[in-house]
Short mmCIF file of N, CA and C in Angstrom, two decimals:
data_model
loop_
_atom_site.label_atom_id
_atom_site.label_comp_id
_atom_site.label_asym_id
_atom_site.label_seq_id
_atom_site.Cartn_x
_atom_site.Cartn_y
_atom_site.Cartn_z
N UNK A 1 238.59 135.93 41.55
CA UNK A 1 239.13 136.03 41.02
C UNK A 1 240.22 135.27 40.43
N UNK A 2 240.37 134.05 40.63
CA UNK A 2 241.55 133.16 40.06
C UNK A 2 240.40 132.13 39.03
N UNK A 3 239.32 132.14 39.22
CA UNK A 3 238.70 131.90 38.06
C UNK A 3 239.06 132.28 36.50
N UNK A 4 239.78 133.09 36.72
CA UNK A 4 239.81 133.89 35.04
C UNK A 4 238.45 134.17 34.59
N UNK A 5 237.73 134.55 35.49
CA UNK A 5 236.78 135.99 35.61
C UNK A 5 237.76 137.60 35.39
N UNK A 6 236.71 137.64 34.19
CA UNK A 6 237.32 139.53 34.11
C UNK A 6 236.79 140.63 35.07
N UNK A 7 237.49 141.51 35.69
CA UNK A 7 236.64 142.37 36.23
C UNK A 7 235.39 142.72 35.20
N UNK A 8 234.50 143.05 36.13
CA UNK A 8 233.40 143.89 35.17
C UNK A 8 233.47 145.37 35.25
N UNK A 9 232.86 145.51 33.81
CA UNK A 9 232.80 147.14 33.78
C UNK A 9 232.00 147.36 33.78
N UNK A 10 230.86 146.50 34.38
CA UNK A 10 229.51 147.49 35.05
C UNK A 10 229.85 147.67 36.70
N UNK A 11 229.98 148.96 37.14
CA UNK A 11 230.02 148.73 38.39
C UNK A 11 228.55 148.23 39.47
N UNK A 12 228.23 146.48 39.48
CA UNK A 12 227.43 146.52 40.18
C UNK A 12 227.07 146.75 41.59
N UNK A 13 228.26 146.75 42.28
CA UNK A 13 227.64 146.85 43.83
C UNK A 13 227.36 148.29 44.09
N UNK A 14 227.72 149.15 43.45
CA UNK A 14 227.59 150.46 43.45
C UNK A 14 226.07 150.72 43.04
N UNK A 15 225.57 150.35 41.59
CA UNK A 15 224.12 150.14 41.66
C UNK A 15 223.17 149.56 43.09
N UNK A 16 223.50 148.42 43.44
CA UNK A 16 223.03 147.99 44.25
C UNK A 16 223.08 148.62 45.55
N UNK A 17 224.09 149.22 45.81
CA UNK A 17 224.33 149.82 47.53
C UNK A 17 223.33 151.39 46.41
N UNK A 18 223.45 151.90 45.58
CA UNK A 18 222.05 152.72 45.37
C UNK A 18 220.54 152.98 45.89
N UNK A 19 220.49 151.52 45.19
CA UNK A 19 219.08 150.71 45.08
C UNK A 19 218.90 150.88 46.15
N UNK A 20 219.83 149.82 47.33
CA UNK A 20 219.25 149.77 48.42
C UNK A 20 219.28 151.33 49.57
N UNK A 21 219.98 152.56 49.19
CA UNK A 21 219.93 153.66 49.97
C UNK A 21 218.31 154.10 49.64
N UNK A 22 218.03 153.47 47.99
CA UNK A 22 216.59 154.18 47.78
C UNK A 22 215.72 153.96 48.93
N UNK A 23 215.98 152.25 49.31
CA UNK A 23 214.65 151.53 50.28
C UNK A 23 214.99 152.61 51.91
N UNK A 24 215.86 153.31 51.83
CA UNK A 24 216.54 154.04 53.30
C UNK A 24 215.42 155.10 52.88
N UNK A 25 215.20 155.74 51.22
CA UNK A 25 214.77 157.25 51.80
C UNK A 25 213.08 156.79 51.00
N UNK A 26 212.74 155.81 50.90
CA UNK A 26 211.54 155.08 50.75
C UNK A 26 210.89 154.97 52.11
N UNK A 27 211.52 154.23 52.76
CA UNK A 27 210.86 154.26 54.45
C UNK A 27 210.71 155.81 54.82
N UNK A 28 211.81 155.82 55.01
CA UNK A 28 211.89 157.62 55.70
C UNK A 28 210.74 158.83 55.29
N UNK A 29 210.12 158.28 53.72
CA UNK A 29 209.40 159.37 53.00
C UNK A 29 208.03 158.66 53.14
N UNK A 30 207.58 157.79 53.54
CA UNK A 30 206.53 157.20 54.13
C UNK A 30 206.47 157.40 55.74
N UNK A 31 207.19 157.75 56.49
CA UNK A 31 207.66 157.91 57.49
C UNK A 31 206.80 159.49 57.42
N UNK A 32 207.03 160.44 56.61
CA UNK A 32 207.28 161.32 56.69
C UNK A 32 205.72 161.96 56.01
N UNK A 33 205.01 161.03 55.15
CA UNK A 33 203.84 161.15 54.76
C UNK A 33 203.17 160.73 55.42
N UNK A 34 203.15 159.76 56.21
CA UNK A 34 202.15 159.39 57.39
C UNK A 34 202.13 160.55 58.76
N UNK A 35 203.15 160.87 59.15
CA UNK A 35 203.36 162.32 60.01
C UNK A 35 203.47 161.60 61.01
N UNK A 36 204.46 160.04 61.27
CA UNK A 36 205.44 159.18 62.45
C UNK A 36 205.22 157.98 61.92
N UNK A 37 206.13 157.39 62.72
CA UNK A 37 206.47 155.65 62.93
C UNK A 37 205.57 155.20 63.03
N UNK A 38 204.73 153.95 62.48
CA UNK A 38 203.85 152.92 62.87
C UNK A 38 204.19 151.92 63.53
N UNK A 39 203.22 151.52 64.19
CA UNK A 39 203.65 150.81 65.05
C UNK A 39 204.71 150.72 66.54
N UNK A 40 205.43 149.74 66.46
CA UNK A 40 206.77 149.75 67.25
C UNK A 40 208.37 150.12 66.39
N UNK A 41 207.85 150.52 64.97
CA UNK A 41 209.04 150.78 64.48
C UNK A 41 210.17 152.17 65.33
N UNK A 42 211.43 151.57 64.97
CA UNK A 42 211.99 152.78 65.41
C UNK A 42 213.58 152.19 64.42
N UNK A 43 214.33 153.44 64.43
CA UNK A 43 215.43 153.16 63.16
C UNK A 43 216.74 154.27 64.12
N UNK A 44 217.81 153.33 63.73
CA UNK A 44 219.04 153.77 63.81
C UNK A 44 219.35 153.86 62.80
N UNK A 45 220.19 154.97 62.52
CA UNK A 45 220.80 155.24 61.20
C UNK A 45 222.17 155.87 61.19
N UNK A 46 223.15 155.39 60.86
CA UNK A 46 224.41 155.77 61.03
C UNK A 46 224.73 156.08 59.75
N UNK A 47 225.88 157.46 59.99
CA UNK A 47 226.13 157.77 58.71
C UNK A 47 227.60 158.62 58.84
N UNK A 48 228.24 158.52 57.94
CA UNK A 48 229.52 159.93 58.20
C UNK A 48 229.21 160.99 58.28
N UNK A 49 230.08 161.62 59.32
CA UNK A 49 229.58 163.24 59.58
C UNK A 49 230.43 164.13 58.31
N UNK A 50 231.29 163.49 57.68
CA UNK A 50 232.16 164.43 57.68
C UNK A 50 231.89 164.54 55.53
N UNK A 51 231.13 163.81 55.36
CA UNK A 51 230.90 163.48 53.87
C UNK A 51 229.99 164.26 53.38
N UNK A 52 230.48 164.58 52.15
CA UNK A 52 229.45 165.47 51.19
C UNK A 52 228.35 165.87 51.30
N UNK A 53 227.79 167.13 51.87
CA UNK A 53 226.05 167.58 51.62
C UNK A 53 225.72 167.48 53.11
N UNK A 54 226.58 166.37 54.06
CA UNK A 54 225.90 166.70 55.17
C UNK A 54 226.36 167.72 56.17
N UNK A 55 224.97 168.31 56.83
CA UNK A 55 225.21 169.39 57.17
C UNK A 55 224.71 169.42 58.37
N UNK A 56 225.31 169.33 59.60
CA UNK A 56 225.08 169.04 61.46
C UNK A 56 225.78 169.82 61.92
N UNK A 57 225.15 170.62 63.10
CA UNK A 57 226.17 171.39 64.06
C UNK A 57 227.71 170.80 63.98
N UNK A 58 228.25 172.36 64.36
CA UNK A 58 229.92 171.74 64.52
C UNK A 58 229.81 171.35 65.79
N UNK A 59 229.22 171.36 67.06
CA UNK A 59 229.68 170.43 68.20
C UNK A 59 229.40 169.24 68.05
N UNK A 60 228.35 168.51 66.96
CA UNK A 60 228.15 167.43 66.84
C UNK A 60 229.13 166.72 66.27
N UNK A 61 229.66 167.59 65.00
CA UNK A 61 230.99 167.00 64.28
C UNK A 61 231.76 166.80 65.31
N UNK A 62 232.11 167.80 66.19
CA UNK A 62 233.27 167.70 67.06
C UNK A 62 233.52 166.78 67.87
N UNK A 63 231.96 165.99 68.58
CA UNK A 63 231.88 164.98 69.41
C UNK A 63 232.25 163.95 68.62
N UNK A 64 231.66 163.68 67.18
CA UNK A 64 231.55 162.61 66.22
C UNK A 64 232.43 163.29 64.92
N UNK A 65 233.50 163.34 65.42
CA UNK A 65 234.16 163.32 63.90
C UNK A 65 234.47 162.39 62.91
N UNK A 66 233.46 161.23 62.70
CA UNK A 66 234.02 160.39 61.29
C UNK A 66 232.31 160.06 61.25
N UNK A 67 231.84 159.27 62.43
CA UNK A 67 230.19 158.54 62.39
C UNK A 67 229.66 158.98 63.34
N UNK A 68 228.12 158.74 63.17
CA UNK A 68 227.56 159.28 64.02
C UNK A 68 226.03 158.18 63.96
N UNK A 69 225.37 157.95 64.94
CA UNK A 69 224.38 157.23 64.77
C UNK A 69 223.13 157.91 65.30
N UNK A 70 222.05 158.18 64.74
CA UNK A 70 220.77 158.76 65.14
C UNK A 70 219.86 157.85 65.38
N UNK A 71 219.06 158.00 66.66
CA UNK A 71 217.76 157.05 66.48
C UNK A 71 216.39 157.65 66.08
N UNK A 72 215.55 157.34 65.65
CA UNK A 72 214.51 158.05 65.15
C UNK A 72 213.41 157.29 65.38
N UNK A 73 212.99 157.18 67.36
CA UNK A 73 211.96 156.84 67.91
C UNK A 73 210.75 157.74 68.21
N UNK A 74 211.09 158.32 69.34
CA UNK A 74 209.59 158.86 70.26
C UNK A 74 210.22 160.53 69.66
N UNK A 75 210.94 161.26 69.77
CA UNK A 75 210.94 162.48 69.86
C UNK A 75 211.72 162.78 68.31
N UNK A 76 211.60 163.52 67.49
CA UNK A 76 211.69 164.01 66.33
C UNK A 76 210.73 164.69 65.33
N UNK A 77 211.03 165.97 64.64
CA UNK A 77 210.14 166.30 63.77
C UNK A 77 210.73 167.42 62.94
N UNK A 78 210.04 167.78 62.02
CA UNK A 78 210.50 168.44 60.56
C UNK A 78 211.18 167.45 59.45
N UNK A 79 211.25 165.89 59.45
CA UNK A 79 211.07 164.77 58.79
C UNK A 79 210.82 165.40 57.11
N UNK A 80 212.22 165.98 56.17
CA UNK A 80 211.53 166.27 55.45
C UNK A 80 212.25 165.26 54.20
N UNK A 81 211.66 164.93 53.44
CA UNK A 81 212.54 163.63 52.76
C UNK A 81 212.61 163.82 50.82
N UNK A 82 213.59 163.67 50.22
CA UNK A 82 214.07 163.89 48.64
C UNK A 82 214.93 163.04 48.62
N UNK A 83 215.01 162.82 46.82
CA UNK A 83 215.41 162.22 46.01
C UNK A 83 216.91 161.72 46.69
N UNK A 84 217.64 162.40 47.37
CA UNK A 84 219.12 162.55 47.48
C UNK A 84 219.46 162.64 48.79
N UNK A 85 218.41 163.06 49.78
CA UNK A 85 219.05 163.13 51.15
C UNK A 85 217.74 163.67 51.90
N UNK A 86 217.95 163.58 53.17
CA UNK A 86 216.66 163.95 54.56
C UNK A 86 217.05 165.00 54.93
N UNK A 87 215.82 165.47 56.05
CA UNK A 87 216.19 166.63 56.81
C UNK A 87 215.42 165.95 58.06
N UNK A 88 215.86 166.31 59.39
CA UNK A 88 215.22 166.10 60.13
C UNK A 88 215.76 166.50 61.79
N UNK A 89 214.68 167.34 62.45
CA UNK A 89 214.93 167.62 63.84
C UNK A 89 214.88 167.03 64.87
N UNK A 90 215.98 166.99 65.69
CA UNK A 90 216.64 165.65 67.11
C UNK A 90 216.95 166.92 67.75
N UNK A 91 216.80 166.13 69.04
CA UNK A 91 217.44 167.11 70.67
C UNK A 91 218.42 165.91 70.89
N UNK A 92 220.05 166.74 70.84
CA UNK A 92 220.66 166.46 71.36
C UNK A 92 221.23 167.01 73.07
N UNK A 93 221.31 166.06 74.33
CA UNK A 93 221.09 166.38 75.33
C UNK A 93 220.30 167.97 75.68
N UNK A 94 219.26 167.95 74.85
CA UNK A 94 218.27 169.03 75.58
C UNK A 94 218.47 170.05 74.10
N UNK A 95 219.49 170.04 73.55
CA UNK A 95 219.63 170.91 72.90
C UNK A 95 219.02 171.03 71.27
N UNK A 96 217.53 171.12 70.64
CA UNK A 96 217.59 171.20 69.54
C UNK A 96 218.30 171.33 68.32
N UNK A 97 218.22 170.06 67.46
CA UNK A 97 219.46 170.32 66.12
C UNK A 97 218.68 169.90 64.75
N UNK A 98 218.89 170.51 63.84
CA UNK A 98 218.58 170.32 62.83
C UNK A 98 219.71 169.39 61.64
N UNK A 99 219.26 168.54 61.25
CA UNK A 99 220.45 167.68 60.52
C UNK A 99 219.81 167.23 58.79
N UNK A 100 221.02 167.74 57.99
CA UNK A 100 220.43 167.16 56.36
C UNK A 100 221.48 165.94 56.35
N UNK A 101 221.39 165.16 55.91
CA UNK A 101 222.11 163.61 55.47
C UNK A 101 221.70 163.13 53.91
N UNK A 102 222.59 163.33 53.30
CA UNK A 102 222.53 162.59 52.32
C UNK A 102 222.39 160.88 52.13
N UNK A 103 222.04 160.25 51.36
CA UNK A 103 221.88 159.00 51.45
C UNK A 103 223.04 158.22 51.44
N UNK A 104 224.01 158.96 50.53
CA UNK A 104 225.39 158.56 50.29
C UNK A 104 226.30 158.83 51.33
N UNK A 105 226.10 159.43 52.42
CA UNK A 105 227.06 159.45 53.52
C UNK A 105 226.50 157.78 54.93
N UNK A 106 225.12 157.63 53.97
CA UNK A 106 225.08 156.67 55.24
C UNK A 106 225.56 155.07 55.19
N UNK A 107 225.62 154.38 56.36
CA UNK A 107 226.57 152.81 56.26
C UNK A 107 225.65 152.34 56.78
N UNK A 108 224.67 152.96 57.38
CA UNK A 108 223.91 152.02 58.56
C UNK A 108 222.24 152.27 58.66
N UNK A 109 221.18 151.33 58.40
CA UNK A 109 220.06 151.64 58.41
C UNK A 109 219.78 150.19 59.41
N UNK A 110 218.66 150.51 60.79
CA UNK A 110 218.74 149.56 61.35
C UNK A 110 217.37 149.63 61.65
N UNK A 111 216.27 148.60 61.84
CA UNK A 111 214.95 148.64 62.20
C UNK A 111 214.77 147.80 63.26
N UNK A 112 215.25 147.99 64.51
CA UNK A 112 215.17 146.71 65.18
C UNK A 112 213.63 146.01 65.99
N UNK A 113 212.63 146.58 65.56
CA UNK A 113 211.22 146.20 65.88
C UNK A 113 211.19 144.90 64.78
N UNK A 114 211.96 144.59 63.84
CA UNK A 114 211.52 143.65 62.79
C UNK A 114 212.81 143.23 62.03
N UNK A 115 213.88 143.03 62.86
CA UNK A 115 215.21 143.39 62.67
C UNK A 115 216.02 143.23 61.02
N UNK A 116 215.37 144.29 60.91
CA UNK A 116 215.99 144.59 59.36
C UNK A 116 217.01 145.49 59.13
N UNK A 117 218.10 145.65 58.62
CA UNK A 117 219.48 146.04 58.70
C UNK A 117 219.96 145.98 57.11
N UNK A 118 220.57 147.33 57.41
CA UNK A 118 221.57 147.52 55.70
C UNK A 118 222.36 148.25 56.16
N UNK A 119 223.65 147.94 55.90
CA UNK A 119 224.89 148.37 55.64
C UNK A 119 225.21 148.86 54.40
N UNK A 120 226.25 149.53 53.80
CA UNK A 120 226.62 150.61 53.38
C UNK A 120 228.00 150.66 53.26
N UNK A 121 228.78 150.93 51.67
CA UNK A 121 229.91 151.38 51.47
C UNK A 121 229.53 152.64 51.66
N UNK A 122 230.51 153.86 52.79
CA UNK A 122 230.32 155.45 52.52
C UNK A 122 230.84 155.73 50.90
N UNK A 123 229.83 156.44 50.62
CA UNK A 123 230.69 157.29 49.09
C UNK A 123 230.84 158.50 49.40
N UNK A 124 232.46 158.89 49.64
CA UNK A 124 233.26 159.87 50.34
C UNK A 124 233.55 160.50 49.18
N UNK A 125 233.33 160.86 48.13
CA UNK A 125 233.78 162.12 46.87
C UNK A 125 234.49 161.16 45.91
N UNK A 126 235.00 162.11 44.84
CA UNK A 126 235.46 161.69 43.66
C UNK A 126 236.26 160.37 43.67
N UNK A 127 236.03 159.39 42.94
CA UNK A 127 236.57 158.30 42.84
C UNK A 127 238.27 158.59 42.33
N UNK A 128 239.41 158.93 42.93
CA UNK A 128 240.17 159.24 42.52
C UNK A 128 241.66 158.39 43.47
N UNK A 129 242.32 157.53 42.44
CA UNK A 129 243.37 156.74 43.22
C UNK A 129 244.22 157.63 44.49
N UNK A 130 244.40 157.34 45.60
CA UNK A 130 245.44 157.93 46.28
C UNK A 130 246.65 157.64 45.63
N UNK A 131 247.69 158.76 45.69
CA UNK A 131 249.45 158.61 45.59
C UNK A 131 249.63 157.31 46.38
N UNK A 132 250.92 156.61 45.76
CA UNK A 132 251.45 155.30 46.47
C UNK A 132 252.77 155.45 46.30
N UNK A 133 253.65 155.41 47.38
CA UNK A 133 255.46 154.73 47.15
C UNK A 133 255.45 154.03 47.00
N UNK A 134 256.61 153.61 46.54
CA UNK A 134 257.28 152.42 45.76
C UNK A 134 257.43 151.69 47.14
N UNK A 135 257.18 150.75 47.05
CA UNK A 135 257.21 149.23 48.00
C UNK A 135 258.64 149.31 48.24
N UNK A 136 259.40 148.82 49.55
CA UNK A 136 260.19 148.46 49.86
C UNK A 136 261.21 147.80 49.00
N UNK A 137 260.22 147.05 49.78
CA UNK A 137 260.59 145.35 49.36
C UNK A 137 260.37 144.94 47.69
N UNK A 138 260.44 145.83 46.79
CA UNK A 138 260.40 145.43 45.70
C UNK A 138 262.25 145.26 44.99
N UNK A 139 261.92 144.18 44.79
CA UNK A 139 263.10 143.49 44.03
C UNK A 139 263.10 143.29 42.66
N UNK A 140 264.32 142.12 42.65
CA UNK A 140 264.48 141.74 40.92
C UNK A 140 263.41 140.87 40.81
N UNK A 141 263.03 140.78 39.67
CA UNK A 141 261.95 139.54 39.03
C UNK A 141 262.36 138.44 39.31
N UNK A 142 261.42 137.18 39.59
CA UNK A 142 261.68 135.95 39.82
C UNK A 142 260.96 135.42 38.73
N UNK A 143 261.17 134.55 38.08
CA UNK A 143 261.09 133.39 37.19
C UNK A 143 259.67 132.99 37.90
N UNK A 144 258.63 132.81 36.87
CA UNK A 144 257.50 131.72 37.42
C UNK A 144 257.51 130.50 37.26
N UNK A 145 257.19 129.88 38.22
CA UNK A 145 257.49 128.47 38.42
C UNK A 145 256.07 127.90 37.27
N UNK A 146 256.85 127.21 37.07
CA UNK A 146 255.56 126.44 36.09
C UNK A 146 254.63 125.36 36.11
N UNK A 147 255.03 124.91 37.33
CA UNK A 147 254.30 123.24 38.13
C UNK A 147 252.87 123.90 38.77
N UNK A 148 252.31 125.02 38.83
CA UNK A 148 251.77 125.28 39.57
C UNK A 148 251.12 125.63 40.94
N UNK A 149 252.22 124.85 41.89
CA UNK A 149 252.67 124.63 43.07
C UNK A 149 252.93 126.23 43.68
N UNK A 150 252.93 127.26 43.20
CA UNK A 150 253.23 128.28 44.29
C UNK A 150 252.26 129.42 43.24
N UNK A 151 250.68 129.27 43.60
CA UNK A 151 249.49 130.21 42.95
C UNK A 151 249.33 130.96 44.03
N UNK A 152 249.28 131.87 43.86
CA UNK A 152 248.67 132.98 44.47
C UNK A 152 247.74 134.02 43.68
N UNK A 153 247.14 134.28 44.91
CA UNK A 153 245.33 135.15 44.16
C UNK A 153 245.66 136.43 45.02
N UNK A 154 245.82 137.34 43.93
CA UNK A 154 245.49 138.47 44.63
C UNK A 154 244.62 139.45 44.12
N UNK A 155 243.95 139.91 44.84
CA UNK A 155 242.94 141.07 44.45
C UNK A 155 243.57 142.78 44.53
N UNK A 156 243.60 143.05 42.97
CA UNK A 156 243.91 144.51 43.29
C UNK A 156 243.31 145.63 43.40
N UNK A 157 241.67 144.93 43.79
CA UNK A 157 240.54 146.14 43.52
C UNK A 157 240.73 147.07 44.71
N UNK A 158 240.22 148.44 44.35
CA UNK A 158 240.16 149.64 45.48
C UNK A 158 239.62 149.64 46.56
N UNK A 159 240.14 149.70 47.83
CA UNK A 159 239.57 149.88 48.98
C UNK A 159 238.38 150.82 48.78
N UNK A 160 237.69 150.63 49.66
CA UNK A 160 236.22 151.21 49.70
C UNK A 160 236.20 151.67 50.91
#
């Protein structure tokens, strides 16, 4: 950004972290048409518990209240897979659970038989600025120096 580059108003990484959740429920739905894993594959998948559409026992929330990571090796089934999110059955310590995940709650897709890995901005609901106070430390205006000698770059884009 000190290029005098404009922001863009295409939001691309947002397309792109898309794209790539597609290749998350692409595997998963081949996964799921074959009826298991080939091979030595096996997948971790981490995702927020607490984000839109997904829907896991409350003791699971309770253990994992923000993330949660699933592996999806030897034991799992009801693998059911759409446009927008999975379904799929895990025993947690002994205990059968049924879990839907949206694609958009997940950060973490991990294949470590062939170590392939995607990370993930969570998309936590409406894009909407948080409230901010007024800075402290805000003062009188200072004069810009004009030699160039004191540039500073700052980025004011939104935390993610």
């Amino acid at each position: 950004m000190s290029d005098g580059m404009p922001d863009s108003l295409i939001p691309y990484d947002e397309i792109v972290q898309e794209a790539l959740r597609a290749v998350v429920g692409r595997v998963l739905g081949s996964v799921a048409s074959n009826g298991g894993l080939p091979g030595d594959h096996h997948f971790y998948i981490t995702f927020k518990t607490q984000a839109p559409g997904v829907d896991i026992p409350q003791r699971l929330i309770e253990r994992f209240p923000d993330e949660m990571t699933i592996v999806m090796q030897n034991r799992f089934w009801d693998l059911l897979v759409d446009d927008s999110k999975f379904s799929i059955g895990l025993s947690f310590n002994q205990v059968p659970s049924k879990l839907v995940i949206p694609y958009s709650a997940i950060t973490g897709f991990h294949d470590p038989a062939v170590n392939f890995e995607l990370r993930f901005q969570a998309q936590e609901g409406p894009d909407e600025p948080e409230p901010q106070d007024s800075a402290e430390n805000d003062g009188p205006s200072v004069a810009p120096v004009e030699d160039g000698s004191n540039v500073v770059s700052v980025d004011f884009k939104r935390k993610k």
